JSON list of C-alpha atoms and ligand atoms in Angstrom, two decimals:
[
{"chain": "A", "resi": 1, "resn": "MET", "atom": "CA", "xyz": [10.28, -8.73, 32.86]},
{"chain": "A", "resi": 2, "resn": "SER", "atom": "CA", "xyz": [9.86, -5.24, 34.20]},
{"chain": "A", "resi": 3, "resn": "PHE", "atom": "CA", "xyz": [8.48, -2.49, 32.07]},
{"chain": "A", "resi": 4, "resn": "VAL", "atom": "CA", "xyz": [8.15, 1.15, 32.94]},
{"chain": "A", "resi": 5, "resn": "SER", "atom": "CA", "xyz": [6.10, 3.34, 30.62]},
{"chain": "A", "resi": 6, "resn": "SER", "atom": "CA", "xyz": [7.23, 6.95, 30.68]},
{"chain": "A", "resi": 7, "resn": "PRO", "atom": "CA", "xyz": [5.24, 10.00, 29.58]},
{"chain": "A", "resi": 8, "resn": "LEU", "atom": "CA", "xyz": [5.50, 10.89, 25.91]},
{"chain": "A", "resi": 9, "resn": "THR", "atom": "CA", "xyz": [7.27, 14.15, 25.10]},
{"chain": "A", "resi": 10, "resn": "GLY", "atom": "CA", "xyz": [8.01, 16.41, 22.11]},
{"chain": "A", "resi": 11, "resn": "SER", "atom": "CA", "xyz": [6.17, 16.73, 18.80]},
{"chain": "A", "resi": 12, "resn": "LYS", "atom": "CA", "xyz": [3.46, 14.25, 17.90]},
{"chain": "A", "resi": 13, "resn": "PRO", "atom": "CA", "xyz": [5.71, 12.22, 15.56]},
{"chain": "A", "resi": 14, "resn": "GLU", "atom": "CA", "xyz": [8.34, 12.16, 18.35]},
{"chain": "A", "resi": 15, "resn": "GLN", "atom": "CA", "xyz": [5.73, 10.98, 20.84]},
{"chain": "A", "resi": 16, "resn": "TYR", "atom": "CA", "xyz": [4.64, 8.19, 18.52]},
{"chain": "A", "resi": 17, "resn": "ALA", "atom": "CA", "xyz": [8.26, 7.14, 17.99]},
{"chain": "A", "resi": 18, "resn": "GLN", "atom": "CA", "xyz": [8.56, 6.83, 21.79]},
{"chain": "A", "resi": 19, "resn": "LEU", "atom": "CA", "xyz": [5.26, 4.94, 21.98]},
{"chain": "A", "resi": 20, "resn": "ALA", "atom": "CA", "xyz": [6.40, 2.47, 19.29]},
{"chain": "A", "resi": 21, "resn": "GLN", "atom": "CA", "xyz": [9.65, 1.96, 21.20]},
{"chain": "A", "resi": 22, "resn": "GLN", "atom": "CA", "xyz": [7.72, 1.31, 24.42]},
{"chain": "A", "resi": 23, "resn": "ALA", "atom": "CA", "xyz": [5.47, -1.11, 22.52]},
{"chain": "A", "resi": 24, "resn": "ARG", "atom": "CA", "xyz": [8.47, -3.04, 21.17]},
{"chain": "A", "resi": 25, "resn": "ALA", "atom": "CA", "xyz": [9.99, -3.22, 24.67]},
{"chain": "A", "resi": 26, "resn": "LEU", "atom": "CA", "xyz": [6.67, -4.38, 26.14]},
{"chain": "A", "resi": 27, "resn": "LEU", "atom": "CA", "xyz": [6.16, -7.14, 23.57]},
{"chain": "A", "resi": 28, "resn": "HIS", "atom": "CA", "xyz": [9.81, -8.19, 23.32]},
{"chain": "A", "resi": 29, "resn": "GLY", "atom": "CA", "xyz": [10.29, -11.94, 23.54]},
{"chain": "A", "resi": 30, "resn": "GLU", "atom": "CA", "xyz": [6.59, -12.75, 23.82]},
{"chain": "A", "resi": 31, "resn": "ARG", "atom": "CA", "xyz": [4.51, -14.21, 20.97]},
{"chain": "A", "resi": 32, "resn": "ASP", "atom": "CA", "xyz": [1.23, -14.88, 22.79]},
{"chain": "A", "resi": 33, "resn": "ARG", "atom": "CA", "xyz": [-1.30, -12.73, 21.00]},
{"chain": "A", "resi": 34, "resn": "ILE", "atom": "CA", "xyz": [-3.72, -12.39, 23.92]},
{"chain": "A", "resi": 35, "resn": "ALA", "atom": "CA", "xyz": [-0.96, -11.33, 26.30]},
{"chain": "A", "resi": 36, "resn": "ASN", "atom": "CA", "xyz": [0.46, -8.87, 23.78]},
{"chain": "A", "resi": 37, "resn": "ALA", "atom": "CA", "xyz": [-2.94, -7.44, 22.81]},
{"chain": "A", "resi": 38, "resn": "ALA", "atom": "CA", "xyz": [-3.84, -6.96, 26.49]},
{"chain": "A", "resi": 39, "resn": "ASN", "atom": "CA", "xyz": [-0.61, -5.17, 27.35]},
{"chain": "A", "resi": 40, "resn": "LEU", "atom": "CA", "xyz": [-0.63, -3.08, 24.19]},
{"chain": "A", "resi": 41, "resn": "SER", "atom": "CA", "xyz": [-4.22, -1.95, 24.79]},
{"chain": "A", "resi": 42, "resn": "ALA", "atom": "CA", "xyz": [-3.28, -0.84, 28.30]},
{"chain": "A", "resi": 43, "resn": "LEU", "atom": "CA", "xyz": [-0.11, 0.91, 27.10]},
{"chain": "A", "resi": 44, "resn": "VAL", "atom": "CA", "xyz": [-1.89, 2.88, 24.38]},
{"chain": "A", "resi": 45, "resn": "TYR", "atom": "CA", "xyz": [-5.01, 3.66, 26.41]},
{"chain": "A", "resi": 46, "resn": "HIS", "atom": "CA", "xyz": [-2.97, 5.19, 29.20]},
{"chain": "A", "resi": 47, "resn": "ALA", "atom": "CA", "xyz": [-0.37, 6.90, 27.00]},
{"chain": "A", "resi": 48, "resn": "LEU", "atom": "CA", "xyz": [-2.71, 8.83, 24.70]},
{"chain": "A", "resi": 49, "resn": "PRO", "atom": "CA", "xyz": [-5.18, 11.53, 25.74]},
{"chain": "A", "resi": 50, "resn": "ASP", "atom": "CA", "xyz": [-8.88, 11.57, 24.90]},
{"chain": "A", "resi": 51, "resn": "LEU", "atom": "CA", "xyz": [-9.53, 7.88, 24.29]},
{"chain": "A", "resi": 52, "resn": "ASN", "atom": "CA", "xyz": [-12.53, 6.00, 25.64]},
{"chain": "A", "resi": 53, "resn": "TRP", "atom": "CA", "xyz": [-11.69, 2.64, 24.07]},
{"chain": "A", "resi": 54, "resn": "ALA", "atom": "CA", "xyz": [-8.52, 0.99, 22.77]},
{"chain": "A", "resi": 55, "resn": "GLY", "atom": "CA", "xyz": [-8.30, -2.64, 21.87]},
{"chain": "A", "resi": 56, "resn": "PHE", "atom": "CA", "xyz": [-8.47, -5.56, 19.51]},
{"chain": "A", "resi": 57, "resn": "TYR", "atom": "CA", "xyz": [-10.98, -7.57, 17.55]},
{"chain": "A", "resi": 58, "resn": "PHE", "atom": "CA", "xyz": [-9.76, -10.89, 16.16]},
{"chain": "A", "resi": 59, "resn": "PHE", "atom": "CA", "xyz": [-11.07, -12.63, 13.04]},
{"chain": "A", "resi": 60, "resn": "ASP", "atom": "CA", "xyz": [-12.45, -16.10, 13.84]},
{"chain": "A", "resi": 61, "resn": "GLY", "atom": "CA", "xyz": [-12.81, -17.13, 10.20]},
{"chain": "A", "resi": 62, "resn": "THR", "atom": "CA", "xyz": [-16.30, -15.65, 9.92]},
{"chain": "A", "resi": 63, "resn": "GLU", "atom": "CA", "xyz": [-16.50, -12.40, 11.86]},
{"chain": "A", "resi": 64, "resn": "LEU", "atom": "CA", "xyz": [-14.59, -10.12, 14.21]},
{"chain": "A", "resi": 65, "resn": "VAL", "atom": "CA", "xyz": [-14.70, -11.14, 17.88]},
{"chain": "A", "resi": 66, "resn": "VAL", "atom": "CA", "xyz": [-13.73, -8.79, 20.66]},
{"chain": "A", "resi": 67, "resn": "GLY", "atom": "CA", "xyz": [-10.30, -9.38, 22.19]},
{"chain": "A", "resi": 68, "resn": "PRO", "atom": "CA", "xyz": [-8.36, -7.62, 24.92]},
{"chain": "A", "resi": 69, "resn": "PHE", "atom": "CA", "xyz": [-9.19, -3.94, 25.36]},
{"chain": "A", "resi": 70, "resn": "GLN", "atom": "CA", "xyz": [-9.43, -1.00, 27.75]},
{"chain": "A", "resi": 71, "resn": "GLY", "atom": "CA", "xyz": [-12.68, 0.92, 28.05]},
{"chain": "A", "resi": 72, "resn": "LEU", "atom": "CA", "xyz": [-16.32, 0.06, 28.55]},
{"chain": "A", "resi": 73, "resn": "PRO", "atom": "CA", "xyz": [-17.63, -3.43, 27.65]},
{"chain": "A", "resi": 74, "resn": "ALA", "atom": "CA", "xyz": [-17.99, -3.68, 23.87]},
{"chain": "A", "resi": 75, "resn": "CYS", "atom": "CA", "xyz": [-20.01, -5.48, 21.19]},
{"chain": "A", "resi": 76, "resn": "VAL", "atom": "CA", "xyz": [-18.74, -9.06, 21.07]},
{"chain": "A", "resi": 77, "resn": "ARG", "atom": "CA", "xyz": [-19.11, -9.88, 17.37]},
{"chain": "A", "resi": 78, "resn": "ILE", "atom": "CA", "xyz": [-18.92, -7.61, 14.34]},
{"chain": "A", "resi": 79, "resn": "PRO", "atom": "CA", "xyz": [-19.65, -9.08, 10.89]},
{"chain": "A", "resi": 80, "resn": "LEU", "atom": "CA", "xyz": [-17.19, -8.01, 8.19]},
{"chain": "A", "resi": 81, "resn": "ASP", "atom": "CA", "xyz": [-19.92, -6.02, 6.43]},
{"chain": "A", "resi": 82, "resn": "LYS", "atom": "CA", "xyz": [-20.65, -3.94, 9.53]},
{"chain": "A", "resi": 83, "resn": "GLY", "atom": "CA", "xyz": [-19.07, -1.02, 11.27]},
{"chain": "A", "resi": 84, "resn": "VAL", "atom": "CA", "xyz": [-15.82, 0.84, 10.99]},
{"chain": "A", "resi": 85, "resn": "CYS", "atom": "CA", "xyz": [-14.04, -2.33, 12.10]},
{"chain": "A", "resi": 86, "resn": "GLY", "atom": "CA", "xyz": [-15.62, -4.36, 9.31]},
{"chain": "A", "resi": 87, "resn": "ALA", "atom": "CA", "xyz": [-14.70, -1.67, 6.78]},
{"chain": "A", "resi": 88, "resn": "ALA", "atom": "CA", "xyz": [-11.05, -1.72, 7.89]},
{"chain": "A", "resi": 89, "resn": "ALA", "atom": "CA", "xyz": [-10.92, -5.51, 7.73]},
{"chain": "A", "resi": 90, "resn": "ARG", "atom": "CA", "xyz": [-12.60, -5.65, 4.28]},
{"chain": "A", "resi": 91, "resn": "SER", "atom": "CA", "xyz": [-10.73, -2.80, 2.64]},
{"chain": "A", "resi": 92, "resn": "ARG", "atom": "CA", "xyz": [-7.35, -3.57, 4.28]},
{"chain": "A", "resi": 93, "resn": "GLN", "atom": "CA", "xyz": [-7.10, 0.19, 4.77]},
{"chain": "A", "resi": 94, "resn": "THR", "atom": "CA", "xyz": [-6.99, 2.11, 8.03]},
{"chain": "A", "resi": 95, "resn": "GLN", "atom": "CA", "xyz": [-10.33, 3.79, 8.64]},
{"chain": "A", "resi": 96, "resn": "ARG", "atom": "CA", "xyz": [-10.05, 7.25, 10.16]},
{"chain": "A", "resi": 97, "resn": "VAL", "atom": "CA", "xyz": [-13.53, 8.52, 10.96]},
{"chain": "A", "resi": 98, "resn": "GLU", "atom": "CA", "xyz": [-13.84, 12.13, 12.14]},
{"chain": "A", "resi": 99, "resn": "ASP", "atom": "CA", "xyz": [-17.52, 11.81, 13.07]},
{"chain": "A", "resi": 100, "resn": "VAL", "atom": "CA", "xyz": [-18.84, 8.32, 13.74]},
{"chain": "A", "resi": 101, "resn": "ASN", "atom": "CA", "xyz": [-22.43, 9.55, 13.50]},
{"chain": "A", "resi": 102, "resn": "ALA", "atom": "CA", "xyz": [-21.79, 10.38, 9.85]},
{"chain": "A", "resi": 103, "resn": "PHE", "atom": "CA", "xyz": [-20.35, 6.92, 9.10]},
{"chain": "A", "resi": 104, "resn": "HIS", "atom": "CA", "xyz": [-23.01, 4.70, 7.61]},
{"chain": "A", "resi": 105, "resn": "GLY", "atom": "CA", "xyz": [-23.15, 1.42, 9.49]},
{"chain": "A", "resi": 106, "resn": "HIS", "atom": "CA", "xyz": [-21.09, 2.53, 12.48]},
{"chain": "A", "resi": 107, "resn": "VAL", "atom": "CA", "xyz": [-21.56, 0.08, 15.35]},
{"chain": "A", "resi": 108, "resn": "ALA", "atom": "CA", "xyz": [-22.10, 2.10, 18.53]},
{"chain": "A", "resi": 109, "resn": "CYS", "atom": "CA", "xyz": [-20.68, 0.27, 21.54]},
{"chain": "A", "resi": 110, "resn": "ASP", "atom": "CA", "xyz": [-20.12, 3.28, 23.77]},
{"chain": "A", "resi": 111, "resn": "SER", "atom": "CA", "xyz": [-22.50, 6.17, 23.04]},
{"chain": "A", "resi": 112, "resn": "ALA", "atom": "CA", "xyz": [-19.74, 8.58, 24.14]},
{"chain": "A", "resi": 113, "resn": "SER", "atom": "CA", "xyz": [-17.64, 7.73, 21.05]},
{"chain": "A", "resi": 114, "resn": "ARG", "atom": "CA", "xyz": [-17.43, 10.56, 18.53]},
{"chain": "A", "resi": 115, "resn": "SER", "atom": "CA", "xyz": [-14.43, 9.64, 16.37]},
{"chain": "A", "resi": 116, "resn": "GLU", "atom": "CA", "xyz": [-12.61, 6.42, 15.62]},
{"chain": "A", "resi": 117, "resn": "LEU", "atom": "CA", "xyz": [-9.47, 4.97, 14.07]},
{"chain": "A", "resi": 118, "resn": "VAL", "atom": "CA", "xyz": [-9.28, 1.32, 13.04]},
{"chain": "A", "resi": 119, "resn": "VAL", "atom": "CA", "xyz": [-6.09, -0.31, 11.73]},
{"chain": "A", "resi": 120, "resn": "PRO", "atom": "CA", "xyz": [-6.50, -3.66, 9.93]},
{"chain": "A", "resi": 121, "resn": "LEU", "atom": "CA", "xyz": [-4.13, -6.44, 10.99]},
{"chain": "A", "resi": 122, "resn": "TYR", "atom": "CA", "xyz": [-3.01, -8.71, 8.16]},
{"chain": "A", "resi": 123, "resn": "ASP", "atom": "CA", "xyz": [-0.34, -11.40, 8.08]},
{"chain": "A", "resi": 124, "resn": "GLY", "atom": "CA", "xyz": [0.28, -11.45, 4.34]},
{"chain": "A", "resi": 125, "resn": "GLU", "atom": "CA", "xyz": [-3.11, -12.36, 2.89]},
{"chain": "A", "resi": 126, "resn": "ALA", "atom": "CA", "xyz": [-4.52, -13.60, 6.18]},
{"chain": "A", "resi": 127, "resn": "LEU", "atom": "CA", "xyz": [-6.83, -11.33, 8.17]},
{"chain": "A", "resi": 128, "resn": "ILE", "atom": "CA", "xyz": [-5.82, -11.50, 11.85]},
{"chain": "A", "resi": 129, "resn": "GLY", "atom": "CA", "xyz": [-8.14, -8.77, 13.16]},
{"chain": "A", "resi": 130, "resn": "VAL", "atom": "CA", "xyz": [-8.23, -5.04, 13.78]},
{"chain": "A", "resi": 131, "resn": "PHE", "atom": "CA", "xyz": [-6.78, -2.57, 16.27]},
{"chain": "A", "resi": 132, "resn": "ASP", "atom": "CA", "xyz": [-9.54, -0.11, 17.23]},
{"chain": "A", "resi": 133, "resn": "LEU", "atom": "CA", "xyz": [-9.38, 3.24, 19.00]},
{"chain": "A", "resi": 134, "resn": "ASP", "atom": "CA", "xyz": [-12.34, 5.37, 19.98]},
{"chain": "A", "resi": 135, "resn": "SER", "atom": "CA", "xyz": [-12.49, 8.93, 21.26]},
{"chain": "A", "resi": 136, "resn": "PRO", "atom": "CA", "xyz": [-15.20, 11.03, 22.86]},
{"chain": "A", "resi": 137, "resn": "LYS", "atom": "CA", "xyz": [-13.80, 14.00, 20.85]},
{"chain": "A", "resi": 138, "resn": "LEU", "atom": "CA", "xyz": [-14.83, 14.77, 17.29]},
{"chain": "A", "resi": 139, "resn": "ALA", "atom": "CA", "xyz": [-11.92, 14.40, 14.82]},
{"chain": "A", "resi": 140, "resn": "ARG", "atom": "CA", "xyz": [-9.56, 13.22, 17.57]},
{"chain": "A", "resi": 141, "resn": "PHE", "atom": "CA", "xyz": [-7.28, 11.39, 15.11]},
{"chain": "A", "resi": 142, "resn": "ASP", "atom": "CA", "xyz": [-5.19, 13.14, 12.46]},
{"chain": "A", "resi": 143, "resn": "ALA", "atom": "CA", "xyz": [-2.68, 11.84, 9.93]},
{"chain": "A", "resi": 144, "resn": "ASP", "atom": "CA", "xyz": [0.09, 11.77, 12.57]},
{"chain": "A", "resi": 145, "resn": "ASP", "atom": "CA", "xyz": [-2.11, 9.64, 14.83]},
{"chain": "A", "resi": 146, "resn": "GLN", "atom": "CA", "xyz": [-2.86, 7.32, 11.93]},
{"chain": "A", "resi": 147, "resn": "ARG", "atom": "CA", "xyz": [0.82, 6.85, 11.04]},
{"chain": "A", "resi": 148, "resn": "GLY", "atom": "CA", "xyz": [1.76, 6.45, 14.71]},
{"chain": "A", "resi": 149, "resn": "LEU", "atom": "CA", "xyz": [-0.94, 3.92, 15.50]},
{"chain": "A", "resi": 150, "resn": "GLU", "atom": "CA", "xyz": [-0.23, 1.97, 12.30]},
{"chain": "A", "resi": 151, "resn": "ALA", "atom": "CA", "xyz": [3.37, 1.72, 13.55]},
{"chain": "A", "resi": 152, "resn": "VAL", "atom": "CA", "xyz": [2.15, 0.47, 16.94]},
{"chain": "A", "resi": 153, "resn": "ALA", "atom": "CA", "xyz": [-0.06, -2.10, 15.17]},
{"chain": "A", "resi": 154, "resn": "ALA", "atom": "CA", "xyz": [2.98, -3.17, 13.12]},
{"chain": "A", "resi": 155, "resn": "CYS", "atom": "CA", "xyz": [4.85, -3.81, 16.42]},
{"chain": "A", "resi": 156, "resn": "PHE", "atom": "CA", "xyz": [2.01, -6.13, 17.44]},
{"chain": "A", "resi": 157, "resn": "MET", "atom": "CA", "xyz": [2.13, -8.03, 14.14]},
{"chain": "A", "resi": 158, "resn": "GLU", "atom": "CA", "xyz": [5.93, -8.21, 14.25]},
{"chain": "A", "resi": 159, "resn": "ALA", "atom": "CA", "xyz": [5.83, -9.80, 17.73]},
{"chain": "A", "resi": 160, "resn": "LEU", "atom": "CA", "xyz": [3.57, -12.63, 16.44]},
{"chain": "A", "resi": 161, "resn": "ARG", "atom": "CA", "xyz": [6.12, -13.79, 13.87]},
{"chain": "B", "resi": 201, "resn": "SME", "atom": "N1", "xyz": [-17.43, 1.35, 16.54]},
{"chain": "B", "resi": 201, "resn": "SME", "atom": "C1", "xyz": [-16.92, 0.10, 16.05]},
{"chain": "B", "resi": 201, "resn": "SME", "atom": "C2", "xyz": [-17.35, -1.05, 16.91]},
{"chain": "B", "resi": 201, "resn": "SME", "atom": "C3", "xyz": [-16.38, -1.39, 17.97]},
{"chain": "B", "resi": 201, "resn": "SME", "atom": "S1", "xyz": [-16.38, -0.32, 19.26]},
{"chain": "B", "resi": 201, "resn": "SME", "atom": "O1", "xyz": [-16.05, 1.02, 18.81]},
{"chain": "B", "resi": 201, "resn": "SME", "atom": "C4", "xyz": [-15.37, -0.79, 20.47]},
{"chain": "B", "resi": 201, "resn": "SME", "atom": "C5", "xyz": [-17.38, -0.12, 14.62]},
{"chain": "B", "resi": 201, "resn": "SME", "atom": "O2", "xyz": [-18.20, 0.64, 14.11]},
{"chain": "B", "resi": 201, "resn": "SME", "atom": "O3", "xyz": [-16.90, -1.07, 14.01]}
]
C-alpha cells in the first residue's frame, strides 16, 4: 500500500473533509487497531498545526492505557476518574478544554500543553478508548476542530468493524 498525504487546503471544514478522506485511505483494508492508531496519530500530528501530542489511550477494562501516539512520552495509565481523558471516557462526550490549567484534575504529561481535545471511542456500549490531542496554544481547538476530529475518530472506529 502506498499512501501520500497532501497538504490541507481551503476553509477549515474543507481541510477536515480532506483529512477524513486521507484517514479513510490510510486505514482502508486494515483492521489492526495498533497499526491504524499509529498511522492515524502520525497523519493527524503532521497535518495539523500547533499540536504537541496526538494519539490514543485504550481501555483495558479498568483504566486507560497509552497507545500509539506522536509527541513526548506520556503518562502510561489514566484512571477513568482522572484527567480530561477520563472525563471523555466517562461522559461519552468530547472534551474541548480551552485552558488545561483551569480544568480540575487535568493530568499534565507535557508541561507545554495549554489546551486539549479528547474524543471518546465507543463501539456501541463498549468503551474502546480515547483519541487525545494536545496543543501548546491556549484555546487551540474550536467547534470546527471538534467536528473534524470527531469525524477522524469515526474513521478509526469504522475501520475496526
Ligand atoms: N492531559 C491528559 C492526559 C494525557 S496527555 O495529555 C497525553 C488528561 O488530562 O487526561
